[in-house]
Amino acid sequence: MVKARMTTADVAAEVKCLRRLIGMRLSNVYDITPKTYLFKLMNSSGITESGESEKVLLLMESGVRLHTTQYVRDKSTTPSGFTLKLRKHVRGKRLEDVRMLGYDRMILFQFGLGSNAHFIILELYAQGNIILTDSEYTVMTLLRSHRDDNKGLAIMSRHRYPVEACRTFERTDFTKLKDTLKLSNTVDGKESSQVTPSSADAQQPSECANDGVPATDKLEEPANRTGKKSAAKFKQSGSDAKASNCTQSNKATLKTLLGEALPYGPALAEHIILDAGLLPSTKVGKDPESSLDDHTIQSLVESVARFEDWLVDIISGQRIPEGYILMQNKMTAKKNVTPSEGSSTNQKVYDEYCPILLTQCNSREYDKFETFDDALDEFYSKIESQRVNQQHKAKEDSAVHRLNKIKLDQENRVHTLRKEADHCITMAELIEYNLENVDAAIKAVRVSLANGMSWEALARMIKDEKKAGNPVAGLIDKLSFEKNCITLLLSNNLDDMDEEEKTAPVEKVEVDLSLSAHANARRWYEMKKKQETKQEKTITAHEKAFKAAEKKTRLQLAQVFFLVE
């Protein structure tokens, strides 16, 4: 699955890249979607090759991402109320600082100094948020209001934003880490997971790196994946809970254990384990065979130290992090490539990004970028492009389907009219071939009605005559007194038929009693001409409608294609 959230390491690396924007002024703010905003920053020193002011577009998507972009995106024609509020208070001010709030996935942008300062805070965890505050951190406007009375948190307008609740970064206490790894099977799960000096404070509005769940929610979860199953037993008996914890620990892997002990998430935990030369799937238990020896623990401690050295260098050093984009494997990529993209045999499908090449990804294909910010821009822009292409393909398929439906409807209507015209010809030809019999049947019915016989009595008489073998009565199938018509059973080419073929079903032909056989045949030919005229008009009208629909569809597809380009 394509990576959709930034981890803590990602945020730290991106903030380091964005600090180059300090000193630029905010020229304008645009909203792309209700959760995505574009900040236009300008530098009046004129350092570009053309001598114009340097311009940088900073893109923020609540809960998802943050990076500068070189790609043009469609902006909303009418700015939202949130955008207007940002423009009112921040536009024209200089960017004075960009930093993470403590160690959480929250980025603070300071515009202006002193009492005139305003802060824009971007939250990249849970549902995300973008918040505008004054110099005292009082919230002036925000995308999403929420509160937690149990924890005393209220992220709402005219409330102070709790910046002091953010956890601060401190290196791992290796003594506690060693104790946790050694005693993970004999101590309580909560005690074994607290290896950083500020671990109690770490459960603030942040979370482990990859899962996108706030740590405030994780605090209420069991320390391991099977903890939910033993929650009821824990309430019933402390001894039962300890026994359950021991059973769960016997099933835990080294990756799970280290992921719970460190606040970096499962991906970085796996990287640390592999960097130490160990297997993440190693089972850890209290028996001697599956317990961790001192050499293994020391290797893990040294690997953690190497990663934290890199992280400290990113947060407070001078290092500008590089960027990596990892590709999907070929089998997965084939499933995700659209048909239009599948024509390229060397098509690359992006899977995830990272500021440090994780050990478990060494064997995968990747692209390297000079900065992590460049990698983010390329990754998300490519994903957006693929999404737009898919939407364009869906619209194109829908338009073609509509055209095909119109064309099919036209063909069905014409076919129906042509079939009716052919039916009229067949009826007329049957009457012409059976002129004498048709005139005889019409005359017999006329005489009976002229003698005062009712239609009901006439129907009974015809039935009796059929039984008696009267050939004229045998031609009559039905009487329609309301239309002054009768339906005859007629067949054609009887002279050319064999005896067996003469038993085949005959055609039912309706004739008007007020007309002769010749006149009835002529009436059917006139009906045929009307059907042909109607058919021509239908074809002409449908051709015009089809051309208009085709022109409209081409215009719509051209507009979509222009937006994609």
XYZ file of C-alpha atoms in Angstrom:
565
model
C 0.000 0.000 0.000
C 1.310 3.450 -0.926
C 2.580 5.432 2.043
C 0.097 8.134 3.027
C 1.437 9.550 6.330
C 4.657 11.191 7.412
C 6.545 9.658 10.333
C 8.307 11.584 13.097
C 11.643 11.168 11.305
C 10.017 12.415 8.083
C 8.700 15.518 9.814
C 12.046 16.261 11.469
C 13.828 15.938 8.118
C 11.297 18.112 6.288
C 11.393 20.833 8.945
C 15.163 20.948 8.541
C 14.716 21.434 4.781
C 12.087 24.148 5.281
C 14.251 26.267 7.560
C 15.835 27.687 4.409
C 12.567 29.616 3.940
C 13.127 31.699 7.081
C 13.298 35.358 6.133
C 10.855 35.119 3.226
C 7.551 36.997 3.280
C 4.150 35.412 2.838
C 2.716 36.811 -0.372
C -0.612 34.968 -0.446
C -2.553 31.898 0.663
C -4.723 29.706 -1.578
C -6.982 26.767 -0.821
C -6.729 23.792 -3.186
C -9.094 21.517 -1.250
C -10.819 21.963 2.136
C -7.757 20.310 3.757
C -4.959 21.414 1.405
C -3.537 24.954 1.317
C -0.817 26.614 -0.738
C 1.357 29.334 0.823
C 3.185 31.619 -1.603
C 6.440 32.937 -0.116
C 8.546 35.651 -1.748
C 12.113 36.823 -1.274
C 12.638 40.394 -2.502
C 16.418 40.058 -2.799
C 16.109 39.040 -6.471
C 18.478 36.101 -6.560
C 16.968 34.209 -9.498
C 18.711 34.057 -12.863
C 16.117 36.365 -14.401
C 16.616 38.896 -11.605
C 13.072 38.427 -10.340
C 12.147 37.841 -6.728
C 12.549 34.294 -5.536
C 9.196 32.549 -5.192
C 8.492 29.379 -3.232
C 5.170 27.524 -3.006
C 4.677 25.738 0.318
C 1.954 23.093 0.370
C 0.264 21.958 3.594
C -2.297 19.153 3.775
C -3.883 18.698 7.163
C -2.914 15.372 8.724
C -0.983 14.189 5.673
C 1.990 16.157 4.349
C 4.070 19.300 4.152
C 6.568 20.290 1.452
C 7.449 22.914 -1.118
C 6.357 22.216 -4.668
C 7.475 23.016 -8.197
C 4.246 21.755 -9.760
C 1.268 23.953 -10.603
C -2.045 23.032 -9.003
C -5.551 24.324 -9.582
C -6.677 26.800 -6.962
C -10.202 27.420 -5.744
C -11.805 30.331 -7.596
C -13.497 31.531 -4.403
C -11.303 31.486 -1.265
C -12.785 29.840 1.806
C -13.401 31.661 5.075
C -10.369 29.945 6.600
C -8.178 31.179 3.738
C -9.500 34.737 4.108
C -8.710 34.634 7.827
C -5.141 33.516 7.134
C -4.715 36.262 4.536
C -6.023 38.885 6.920
C -3.603 38.117 9.749
C -0.500 36.613 8.109
C -0.189 37.930 4.543
C 2.756 40.277 4.119
C 4.534 39.103 7.276
C 7.979 37.573 7.346
C 8.576 33.943 8.251
C 10.704 34.075 11.399
C 10.866 30.449 12.475
C 9.978 26.889 11.455
C 10.260 24.160 14.061
C 8.701 21.008 15.415
C 6.752 21.359 18.626
C 8.836 19.153 20.865
C 9.065 15.700 19.358
C 5.524 15.488 18.029
C 4.371 15.532 14.449
C 3.368 19.155 14.805
C 5.087 21.979 12.918
C 4.998 25.597 14.002
C 5.465 28.504 11.566
C 6.072 31.905 13.152
C 5.176 34.991 11.117
C 6.169 38.321 12.620
C 7.842 39.182 15.920
C 6.780 40.147 19.400
C 3.156 40.948 20.109
C 2.472 41.163 16.375
C 3.548 37.569 15.807
C 1.141 34.932 14.572
C 1.665 31.188 14.544
C 0.401 28.619 12.054
C 0.466 25.131 13.562
C 0.140 22.090 11.291
C -0.838 18.788 12.912
C 0.107 15.662 10.954
C -1.368 13.012 13.241
C -4.858 11.480 13.493
C -7.335 13.593 11.494
C -4.897 16.484 11.321
C -5.464 20.215 11.735
C -4.232 23.643 10.665
C -4.448 26.275 13.395
C -3.840 30.031 13.431
C -2.950 31.566 16.811
C -1.815 34.946 18.051
C 1.440 35.644 19.873
C -0.008 34.157 23.098
C -1.004 30.915 21.330
C -4.684 31.799 21.580
C -6.493 30.050 18.719
C -7.977 32.511 16.227
C -9.209 30.035 13.613
C -8.738 26.356 12.828
C -9.944 23.651 10.484
C -11.222 21.228 13.118
C -12.308 21.825 16.718
C -12.115 19.040 19.269
C -11.771 18.616 23.028
C -10.948 15.948 25.568
C -12.260 16.867 29.010
C -10.617 13.822 30.619
C -7.162 15.096 29.607
C -8.024 18.777 29.941
C -7.382 19.493 26.248
C -9.509 21.896 24.216
C -8.392 22.651 20.684
C -11.013 25.293 19.983
C -11.320 28.898 18.918
C -10.467 31.473 21.632
C -8.752 28.766 23.704
C -5.019 28.648 24.310
C -3.233 26.004 22.270
C -1.482 23.567 24.688
C 2.071 23.837 23.337
C 3.434 22.773 26.715
C 1.697 19.399 26.320
C 3.994 18.417 23.472
C 6.650 15.877 24.370
C 10.278 16.960 24.167
C 12.937 14.897 22.449
C 15.460 13.197 24.705
C 17.766 10.377 23.808
C 16.835 6.889 24.880
C 17.879 5.887 28.371
C 19.916 2.818 27.486
C 19.940 1.531 31.049
C 16.167 1.347 31.027
C 16.207 -0.085 27.516
C 18.529 -2.873 28.643
C 16.346 -3.559 31.661
C 13.278 -3.646 29.455
C 14.837 -6.102 27.019
C 16.117 -8.332 29.827
C 13.073 -8.238 32.073
C 10.345 -7.923 29.455
C 8.964 -11.296 30.494
C 8.842 -10.717 34.242
C 7.777 -7.104 34.704
C 4.481 -5.419 34.031
C 3.923 -4.349 30.406
C 3.603 -0.671 31.324
C 6.852 -0.630 33.276
C 8.732 -2.432 30.509
C 7.720 0.108 27.889
C 9.035 3.201 29.653
C 12.616 3.539 28.491
C 12.872 7.267 27.849
C 13.109 9.795 30.661
C 10.059 11.592 29.391
C 8.060 8.536 28.438
C 5.253 9.495 30.775
C 5.028 12.817 29.011
C 5.457 11.162 25.637
C 1.807 10.198 25.559
C 0.668 13.573 24.306
C -0.987 14.585 21.022
C 1.443 12.472 18.994
C 1.884 8.838 18.197
C 4.172 6.103 17.005
C 5.533 6.903 13.628
C 3.648 4.845 11.101
C 0.208 3.976 12.367
C -1.343 7.461 12.433
C -2.949 6.890 15.876
C -2.413 9.618 18.488
C -0.409 8.615 21.518
C -3.238 9.888 23.712
C -5.253 7.010 22.294
C -2.359 4.567 22.501
C -2.034 5.259 26.221
C -5.331 3.505 26.748
C -4.306 0.506 24.636
C -2.495 -2.587 25.988
C 1.259 -2.692 25.536
C 1.082 -5.523 23.033
C -1.178 -6.706 20.231
C -2.910 -9.429 22.210
C -3.469 -7.285 25.292
C -7.112 -6.608 24.412
C -7.914 -10.301 24.801
C -6.638 -10.300 28.417
C -8.167 -6.973 29.497
C -11.168 -8.598 31.166
C -8.960 -11.091 32.987
C -6.744 -8.254 34.200
C -9.724 -6.608 35.886
C -10.701 -9.861 37.541
C -7.365 -10.895 38.983
C -3.872 -9.419 39.108
C -2.323 -12.883 39.133
C -4.284 -13.849 36.006
C -3.030 -10.702 34.261
C 0.593 -11.500 35.094
C 0.194 -15.028 33.758
C -1.434 -13.646 30.604
C 1.430 -11.167 30.123
C 3.957 -13.979 30.409
C 2.070 -16.019 27.794
C 1.911 -13.036 25.429
C 5.603 -12.253 25.892
C 6.502 -15.800 24.934
C 4.820 -15.137 21.563
C 6.312 -11.677 20.994
C 8.901 -11.023 18.305
C 11.934 -8.804 18.688
C 10.373 -6.263 16.297
C 7.206 -6.069 18.405
C 9.168 -5.776 21.640
C 11.480 -3.019 20.403
C 8.634 -1.215 18.657
C 6.823 -0.950 21.995
C 9.973 0.038 23.855
C 10.920 2.868 21.460
C 8.725 5.743 20.235
C 9.819 5.500 16.587
C 7.325 3.055 15.140
C 7.612 -0.449 13.660
C 9.457 0.497 10.448
C 12.318 2.211 12.255
C 12.334 -0.529 14.893
C 12.875 -3.076 12.114
C 15.622 -0.877 10.634
C 17.385 -0.695 14.002
C 17.177 -4.478 14.472
C 18.542 -5.219 10.997
C 21.251 -2.597 11.454
C 22.301 -4.518 14.573
C 22.641 -7.693 12.494
C 19.575 -9.372 14.026
C 16.328 -10.761 12.659
C 13.111 -8.825 13.428
C 11.124 -12.084 13.531
C 13.256 -13.513 16.370
C 10.990 -14.913 19.100
C 11.669 -13.531 22.568
C 10.624 -15.474 25.659
C 11.630 -16.037 29.256
C 13.191 -19.445 28.674
C 17.006 -19.424 28.181
C 16.823 -20.465 24.547
C 14.656 -17.495 23.472
C 15.891 -14.814 25.915
C 18.209 -12.031 24.745
C 21.851 -12.299 25.768
C 24.075 -9.345 26.677
C 25.787 -9.284 23.272
C 22.441 -9.018 21.442
C 21.201 -6.271 23.748
C 24.459 -4.341 23.332
C 24.136 -4.605 19.545
C 20.621 -3.189 19.735
C 21.741 -0.348 22.011
C 24.532 0.597 19.588
C 22.081 0.508 16.653
C 19.628 2.748 18.520
C 22.474 5.134 19.293
C 23.455 5.319 15.605
C 19.904 6.164 14.565
C 19.506 8.771 17.295
C 22.840 10.334 16.303
C 21.402 10.783 12.829
C 18.141 12.170 14.222
C 19.907 14.654 16.519
C 22.045 15.795 13.615
C 18.868 16.413 11.620
C 17.042 18.228 14.416
C 19.801 20.421 15.798
C 22.812 19.968 13.515
C 23.756 21.352 10.123
C 22.948 18.260 8.081
C 20.385 18.626 5.285
C 18.734 15.210 4.889
C 18.672 13.444 1.554
C 15.492 11.931 0.185
C 14.658 8.467 -1.103
C 11.608 7.228 -2.995
C 11.121 3.469 -2.956
C 9.393 1.703 -5.821
C 6.746 -0.982 -5.627
C 7.802 -4.465 -6.548
C 6.984 -5.535 -10.104
C 4.021 -7.759 -9.248
C 2.321 -5.097 -7.128
C 3.156 -2.357 -9.617
C 1.487 -4.248 -12.466
C -1.763 -4.287 -10.520
C -1.594 -0.538 -9.794
C -0.510 0.747 -13.220
C -3.395 2.088 -15.306
C -3.791 0.795 -18.890
C -2.535 4.094 -20.321
C 0.587 3.868 -18.172
C 1.098 0.172 -18.854
C 2.446 0.884 -22.333
C 5.784 1.811 -20.795
C 7.750 -1.317 -20.003
C 9.963 0.499 -17.500
C 7.126 2.228 -15.670
C 8.046 3.043 -12.057
C 5.335 3.049 -9.429
C 6.149 4.943 -6.237
C 5.496 3.138 -2.969
C 6.959 5.208 -0.117
C 9.505 7.875 0.811
C 12.040 8.212 3.615
C 14.855 10.586 4.679
C 17.098 7.661 5.563
C 17.426 4.485 3.512
C 16.062 1.821 5.841
C 18.057 -1.380 6.017
C 15.064 -3.524 5.061
C 14.762 -1.489 1.845
C 18.355 -1.866 0.627
C 17.370 -4.504 -1.921
C 14.476 -2.488 -3.340
C 14.683 -0.135 -6.293
C 14.756 3.517 -5.284
C 15.422 7.038 -6.539
C 17.695 9.315 -4.559
C 17.135 13.084 -4.265
C 19.388 15.878 -3.094
C 16.978 16.873 -0.321
C 14.079 15.165 1.389
C 11.848 18.087 0.414
C 12.488 17.346 -3.285
C 11.608 13.694 -2.722
C 8.310 14.605 -1.036
C 7.350 16.960 -3.851
C 8.133 14.385 -6.520
C 6.337 11.583 -4.642
C 3.076 13.375 -3.930
C 3.012 15.160 -7.285
C 3.371 11.809 -9.051
C 0.648 10.286 -6.886
C -1.624 13.266 -7.621
C -0.859 12.956 -11.327
C -1.737 9.265 -11.287
C -4.960 10.018 -9.426
C -5.891 12.746 -11.922
C -5.100 10.410 -14.817
C -7.350 7.769 -13.325
C -10.145 10.318 -12.910
C -9.611 11.470 -16.503
C -9.730 7.866 -17.703
C -12.954 7.296 -15.745
C -14.532 10.432 -17.265
C -13.377 9.398 -20.720
C -14.845 5.916 -20.296
C -18.092 7.421 -19.018
C -18.299 9.778 -22.006
C -17.635 6.953 -24.466
C -20.255 4.848 -22.699
C -22.822 7.656 -23.062
C -22.040 8.018 -26.766
C -22.297 4.286 -27.315
C -25.604 4.263 -25.471
C -26.978 7.057 -27.690
C -25.743 5.267 -30.799
C -27.222 1.947 -29.682
C -30.561 3.610 -28.900
C -30.568 5.133 -32.401
C -29.839 1.780 -34.019
C -32.592 0.081 -31.980
C -35.166 2.695 -32.982
C -34.235 2.454 -36.670
C -34.268 -1.337 -36.495
C -37.745 -1.287 -34.944
C -39.095 1.048 -37.630
C -37.493 -1.028 -40.396
C -38.995 -4.156 -38.888
C -42.442 -2.540 -38.837
C -42.058 -1.490 -42.496
C -41.072 -5.042 -43.458
C -44.093 -6.335 -41.532
C -46.378 -4.052 -43.546
C -44.926 -5.369 -46.830
C -45.420 -8.955 -45.670
C -49.068 -8.303 -44.751
C -49.743 -6.640 -48.100
C -48.113 -9.476 -50.060
C -50.112 -12.111 -48.148
C -53.348 -10.336 -48.986
C -52.339 -10.043 -52.655
C -51.532 -13.746 -52.855
C -54.869 -14.693 -51.243
C -57.120 -12.095 -52.911
C -60.028 -14.439 -53.617
C -60.025 -15.994 -50.146
C -59.755 -12.577 -48.468
C -62.656 -11.173 -50.523
C -64.707 -14.288 -49.749
C -64.123 -13.951 -45.996
C -64.922 -10.222 -46.053
C -68.097 -10.807 -48.084
C -69.295 -13.636 -45.789
C -68.908 -11.517 -42.664
C -70.527 -8.480 -44.330
C -73.576 -10.513 -45.392
C -74.032 -12.004 -41.947
C -73.843 -8.597 -40.266
C -76.167 -7.080 -42.902
C -78.736 -9.752 -42.084
C -78.767 -8.462 -38.491
C -76.597 -11.103 -36.908
C -74.731 -9.921 -33.798
C -70.981 -10.235 -33.480
C -71.414 -12.860 -30.744
C -73.728 -14.955 -32.895
C -71.355 -14.504 -35.830
C -68.442 -15.824 -33.746
C -70.492 -18.909 -32.785
C -71.481 -19.509 -36.405
C -67.859 -19.289 -37.590
C -66.875 -21.795 -34.927
C -69.542 -24.219 -36.092
C -68.570 -23.727 -39.739
C -64.922 -24.463 -38.921
C -65.984 -27.769 -37.383
C -67.990 -28.491 -40.499
C -64.881 -27.950 -42.644
C -65.849 -24.656 -44.305
C -62.581 -23.337 -45.888
C -63.659 -19.670 -45.692
C -64.523 -19.983 -41.992
C -61.172 -21.710 -41.435
C -59.382 -18.521 -42.583
C -61.009 -16.365 -39.907
C -59.008 -16.239 -36.650
C -60.586 -13.382 -34.699
C -63.354 -10.791 -34.934
C -62.673 -7.197 -33.817
C -66.035 -5.454 -33.828
C -64.659 -2.329 -32.122
C -62.355 -1.716 -35.100
C -64.693 -3.272 -37.713
C -61.887 -5.649 -38.630
C -61.243 -9.363 -38.810
C -57.967 -11.262 -38.517
C -57.291 -13.873 -41.170
C -54.827 -16.746 -41.204
C -52.941 -16.435 -44.475
C -49.853 -18.098 -45.898
C -47.719 -17.484 -48.977
C -46.064 -19.675 -51.643
C -48.332 -22.618 -50.910
C -47.830 -23.904 -54.432
C -44.112 -24.314 -53.793
C -44.496 -26.020 -50.395
C -44.332 -29.690 -49.605
C -47.105 -31.328 -47.665
C -45.093 -31.116 -44.423
C -44.321 -27.416 -44.927
C -47.995 -26.616 -45.419
C -48.573 -27.479 -41.776
C -46.213 -24.691 -40.682
C -47.777 -21.759 -38.710
C -49.435 -19.154 -40.908
C -49.393 -15.341 -40.563
C -52.203 -13.435 -38.908
C -53.312 -10.543 -41.143
C -55.765 -7.886 -40.068
C -58.162 -6.660 -42.781
C -60.744 -3.879 -42.725
C -64.309 -5.049 -43.447
C -65.136 -1.739 -45.130
C -62.447 -2.292 -47.766
C -61.917 -4.850 -50.483
C -58.908 -7.179 -50.571
C -57.069 -4.865 -53.009
C -57.849 -1.842 -50.846
C -56.592 -3.647 -47.740
C -53.339 -4.482 -49.499
C -52.994 -0.853 -50.557
C -53.656 0.242 -46.958
C -50.746 -1.901 -45.744
C -48.472 -0.424 -48.458
C -49.421 3.089 -47.341
C -48.599 2.163 -43.740
C -45.235 0.898 -44.990
C -44.515 4.262 -46.656
C -45.387 6.083 -43.423
C -42.985 3.855 -41.493
C -40.200 4.530 -43.995
C -40.800 8.315 -43.766
C -40.769 8.083 -39.983
C -37.605 6.035 -40.190
C -35.819 8.688 -42.276
C -36.862 11.454 -39.887
C -35.721 9.402 -36.902
C -32.324 8.748 -38.487
C -31.858 12.453 -39.278
C -32.874 13.556 -35.773
C -30.672 10.970 -34.095
C -27.675 11.859 -36.250
C -27.998 15.488 -35.166
C -28.369 14.479 -31.517
C -25.400 12.125 -31.757
C -23.185 14.783 -33.372
C -24.160 17.314 -30.669
C -23.432 14.788 -27.899
C -20.131 13.842 -29.535
C -19.095 17.496 -29.829
C -19.996 18.161 -26.194
C -18.085 15.074 -25.070
C -14.974 16.058 -27.039
C -15.103 19.533 -25.474
C -15.398 18.084 -21.962
C -12.556 15.639 -22.560
C -10.409 18.428 -24.002
C -10.992 20.499 -20.853
C -10.111 17.536 -18.615
C -7.014 16.795 -20.677
C -5.949 20.450 -20.423
C -6.302 20.313 -16.630
C -4.249 17.112 -16.513
C -1.505 18.678 -18.617
